Short mmCIF file of C-alpha atoms in Angstrom, two decimals:
data_model
loop_
_atom_site.label_atom_id
_atom_site.label_comp_id
_atom_site.label_asym_id
_atom_site.label_seq_id
_atom_site.Cartn_x
_atom_site.Cartn_y
_atom_site.Cartn_z
CA VAL L 303 99.91 125.53 -11.66
CA GLU L 304 100.82 125.61 -7.97
CA THR L 305 98.37 126.95 -5.35
CA VAL L 306 99.75 127.84 -1.95
CA SER L 307 97.95 128.90 1.19
CA SER L 308 99.42 130.14 4.42
CA ALA L 309 98.57 126.83 6.01
CA ALA L 310 99.00 124.26 3.30
CA ALA L 311 99.83 123.70 -0.35
CA LEU L 312 97.14 122.46 -2.72
CA ASP L 313 97.81 120.55 -5.91
CA PRO L 314 94.70 120.63 -8.06
CA VAL L 315 96.34 119.91 -11.28
CA PRO L 316 99.64 118.24 -12.45
CA GLU L 317 102.72 120.32 -12.90
CA ALA L 318 103.79 120.80 -16.46
CA GLY L 319 105.13 117.44 -17.69
CA ASP L 320 103.54 115.42 -14.97
CA GLU L 321 100.52 114.68 -17.18
CA ASP L 322 102.82 112.87 -19.65
CA GLY L 323 103.31 109.81 -17.57
CA ALA L 324 106.50 110.26 -15.55
CA ASP L 325 106.51 106.63 -14.39
CA GLU L 326 105.70 105.12 -17.83
CA GLU L 327 108.10 104.18 -20.52
CA GLY L 328 107.30 102.33 -23.80
CA GLU L 329 109.24 99.26 -24.57
CA ASP L 330 111.10 101.05 -27.34
CA GLU L 331 111.51 104.32 -25.54
CA ALA L 332 114.63 105.29 -23.51
CA THR L 333 113.15 108.58 -22.43
CA PRO L 334 110.53 108.95 -19.67
CA ARG L 335 107.41 110.65 -21.10
CA ASN L 336 107.61 113.56 -18.83
CA GLU L 337 111.16 114.31 -19.90
CA PHE L 338 110.06 114.10 -23.50
CA GLY L 339 107.30 116.58 -22.76
CA THR L 340 109.83 118.96 -21.04
CA MET L 341 112.05 118.82 -24.21
CA PHE L 342 109.08 119.56 -26.49
CA HIS L 343 108.10 122.54 -24.34
CA PHE L 344 111.67 123.84 -24.50
CA MET L 345 111.71 123.54 -28.29
CA MET L 346 108.42 125.39 -28.58
CA GLU L 347 109.66 128.18 -26.28
CA ILE L 348 112.78 128.74 -28.35
CA SER L 349 110.87 128.73 -31.60
CA ALA L 350 108.13 131.14 -30.31
CA ARG L 351 110.64 133.68 -28.93
CA GLN L 352 112.48 134.16 -32.27
CA LEU L 353 111.41 135.78 -35.58
CA PRO L 354 110.27 134.44 -37.71
CA ARG L 355 108.42 132.11 -35.29
CA GLY L 356 108.11 128.39 -35.71
CA GLN L 357 111.61 127.67 -37.10
CA LEU L 358 114.57 125.61 -35.78
CA SER L 359 117.63 124.69 -37.87
CA ARG L 360 118.36 121.10 -38.41
CA GLU L 361 121.58 121.54 -36.42
CA ARG L 362 119.66 123.00 -33.49
CA MET L 363 117.04 120.26 -33.61
CA ASP L 364 119.70 117.52 -33.66
CA GLU L 365 121.45 119.26 -30.67
CA LEU L 366 118.28 119.42 -28.61
CA THR L 367 117.19 115.80 -29.40
CA ALA L 368 120.61 114.20 -29.17
CA SER L 369 119.59 112.24 -26.03
CA LEU L 370 116.47 110.72 -27.66
CA THR L 371 116.16 107.48 -29.57
CA PRO L 372 115.66 107.78 -33.35
CA GLN L 373 111.98 106.96 -32.93
CA GLU L 374 111.60 109.70 -30.30
CA SER L 375 113.55 112.19 -32.41
CA MET L 376 111.18 111.58 -35.29
CA GLU L 377 108.13 111.87 -33.09
CA ILE L 378 109.21 115.22 -31.55
CA ALA L 379 110.31 116.63 -34.90
CA ASN L 380 106.93 115.66 -36.45
CA SER L 381 105.02 117.14 -33.49
CA PHE L 382 106.94 120.36 -33.83
CA LYS L 383 106.22 120.48 -37.59
CA HIS L 384 102.56 119.69 -37.36
CA PHE L 385 101.89 122.28 -34.61
CA TRP L 386 103.46 125.16 -36.62
CA GLU L 387 101.62 124.06 -39.77
CA SER L 388 98.25 123.89 -38.00
CA PRO L 389 95.74 126.75 -37.81
CA THR L 390 96.74 127.35 -34.23
CA GLY L 391 100.46 127.47 -35.07
CA LYS L 392 99.79 129.80 -37.96
CA GLY L 393 97.90 132.08 -35.62
CA VAL L 394 100.92 132.27 -33.31
CA LYS L 395 103.09 133.16 -36.31
CA ARG L 396 100.80 136.05 -37.16
CA SER L 397 100.48 137.30 -33.61
CA PRO L 398 101.62 140.86 -32.85
CA GLN L 399 102.29 139.90 -29.27
CA CYS L 400 103.55 136.49 -28.11
CA TYR L 401 104.82 135.50 -24.67
CA PRO L 402 106.13 131.94 -24.25
CA GLU L 403 106.53 130.48 -20.77
CA LEU L 404 104.78 133.32 -19.07
CA PRO L 405 105.18 133.19 -15.23
CA PHE L 406 102.55 134.58 -12.91
CA ILE L 407 101.81 135.07 -9.25
CA TYR L 408 98.34 135.94 -8.13
CA LYS L 409 97.58 136.64 -4.48
CA THR L 410 94.03 135.87 -3.41
CA ARG L 411 92.40 136.60 -0.02
CA HIS L 412 93.45 133.23 1.47
CA GLY L 413 96.42 132.03 -0.63
CA ILE L 414 98.73 132.45 -3.57
CA LEU L 415 98.25 131.12 -7.10
CA LYS L 416 101.48 130.81 -9.14
CA GLY L 417 102.56 128.98 -12.24
CA GLN L 418 103.82 129.34 -15.80
CA ILE L 419 101.72 129.37 -18.92
CA ASP L 420 103.09 127.67 -21.98
CA LEU L 421 102.14 130.42 -24.35
CA VAL L 422 100.06 133.58 -24.30
CA PHE L 423 99.47 135.37 -27.58
CA ARG L 424 97.25 138.03 -29.09
CA GLU L 425 95.47 137.04 -32.24
CA ALA L 426 96.03 139.26 -35.27
CA GLY L 427 92.37 140.18 -35.16
CA GLY L 428 92.38 140.89 -31.45
CA GLY L 429 91.83 138.88 -28.28
CA TRP L 430 94.29 137.02 -26.10
CA VAL L 431 94.71 133.26 -26.35
CA ILE L 432 96.21 130.89 -23.63
CA LEU L 433 97.84 127.77 -25.02
CA ASP L 434 98.90 124.68 -23.17
CA TYR L 435 100.81 121.80 -24.74
CA LYS L 436 100.04 118.18 -23.83
CA THR L 437 102.26 115.25 -24.97
CA ASN L 438 99.91 112.55 -23.55
CA ARG L 439 99.03 109.45 -25.36
CA PHE L 440 95.45 108.27 -24.99
CA ALA L 441 94.21 104.67 -25.56
CA ASN L 442 90.79 105.85 -26.56
CA ASP L 443 88.44 108.83 -26.77
CA ALA L 444 87.04 108.19 -23.34
CA GLU L 445 90.46 108.40 -21.80
CA LYS L 446 91.07 111.69 -23.65
CA LYS L 447 87.72 113.14 -22.59
CA THR L 448 88.65 112.43 -18.88
CA ALA L 449 91.91 114.21 -19.27
CA VAL L 450 90.31 117.23 -20.92
CA SER L 451 87.93 117.50 -17.96
CA VAL L 452 90.87 117.57 -15.57
CA TYR L 453 92.86 120.03 -17.62
CA ARG L 454 89.81 122.37 -17.86
CA TRP L 455 90.48 123.25 -14.18
CA GLN L 456 94.09 124.05 -15.06
CA LEU L 457 93.09 126.26 -18.00
CA GLY L 458 90.52 128.01 -15.81
CA LEU L 459 93.20 128.91 -13.28
CA TYR L 460 95.35 130.29 -16.11
CA ALA L 461 92.42 132.35 -17.53
CA LEU L 462 91.59 133.59 -13.95
CA ALA L 463 95.17 134.69 -13.19
CA PHE L 464 95.46 136.39 -16.53
CA TRP L 465 92.09 138.25 -16.08
CA LYS L 466 92.99 139.37 -12.55
CA LEU L 467 96.61 140.44 -13.43
CA TYR L 468 95.97 142.05 -16.84
CA GLY L 469 92.34 143.07 -16.63
CA GLU L 470 91.17 141.17 -19.80
CA ILE L 471 89.45 137.81 -19.98
CA PRO L 472 91.20 135.59 -22.52
CA LYS L 473 89.22 135.07 -25.76
CA LYS L 474 89.89 131.37 -25.47
CA THR L 475 92.11 128.79 -24.01
CA ILE L 476 93.52 125.89 -25.95
CA LEU L 477 94.86 122.43 -25.22
CA TRP L 478 97.25 121.26 -27.93
CA PHE L 479 97.70 117.44 -28.01
CA THR L 480 100.84 116.50 -29.82
CA ALA L 481 100.01 112.85 -30.23
CA SER L 482 96.67 113.43 -31.99
CA ARG L 483 97.78 116.68 -33.54
CA GLU L 484 94.62 118.57 -32.54
CA ALA L 485 93.48 121.51 -30.55
CA THR L 486 90.72 121.50 -27.92
CA GLU L 487 89.35 124.96 -27.15
CA VAL L 488 87.72 125.97 -23.93
CA LEU L 489 85.98 129.39 -23.64
CA TRP L 490 85.40 131.31 -20.49
CA GLN L 491 82.77 133.74 -19.40
CA LYS L 492 83.11 136.22 -16.57
CA LYS L 493 80.61 134.45 -14.44
CA GLU L 494 82.51 131.10 -14.83
CA LEU L 495 85.77 132.75 -13.69
CA GLU L 496 83.99 134.39 -10.75
CA ALA L 497 82.71 130.94 -9.70
CA LEU L 498 86.17 129.55 -10.20
CA THR L 499 87.49 132.29 -7.81
CA ASP L 500 84.97 131.26 -5.12
CA GLU L 501 85.96 127.57 -5.56
CA LEU L 502 89.69 128.38 -5.31
CA GLU L 503 89.10 130.43 -2.12
CA GLU L 504 87.09 127.64 -0.59
CA ARG L 505 89.97 125.25 -1.26
CA TYR L 506 92.32 127.55 0.51
CA ARG L 507 90.00 127.93 3.42
CA SER L 508 89.49 124.17 3.65
CA ALA L 509 93.22 123.54 3.68
CA SER L 510 93.82 126.05 6.43
CA ALA L 511 90.96 124.56 8.55
CA VAL L 512 92.43 121.11 8.20
CA CYS L 513 95.90 122.35 9.15
CA PHE L 514 94.82 124.30 12.20
CA ALA L 515 92.15 121.81 13.42
#
């Protein structure tokens, strides 16, 4: 998510991929973690656009992962497989409407909120879901809990933009962690998104005040 005011740019959350540790490489990994995350996102985009969803041929998978080490190739293939076999992945497969890498631009009173959502889909039973993939690795539960609290702001901005642009509050937002193969759901009420709107506007005003002081 990128937020831009007429006076200054704010960066409340990492860009897609930054959360994956751009400056960290494991001893046995040749690929920076943020590049690994970008590749996973691309694979998910391709597999969500085609029908039936959730499929990539072995040849296509090998082509996309040619630059990875064997260990990384196995990790990304397993992450891909486990997502599509999960309840969340199965929900995407059944979805009557599915929009991967959905861009948005929402103009507020004091600035512009723009970004790209990993996946937006309507559940078969009704209700929109916003999905965000995270390829982070966490040392412990406390580290993951901290990350989720940070990403909650990001999910809130996605939900806010979707509500303002399409007139419907998402049924839920989901963080999908590839390393632990689990989903973390965050639900939003109208009053929470209204409070988030006020907070976002205050950030824009503060940035303008600093710039013109």
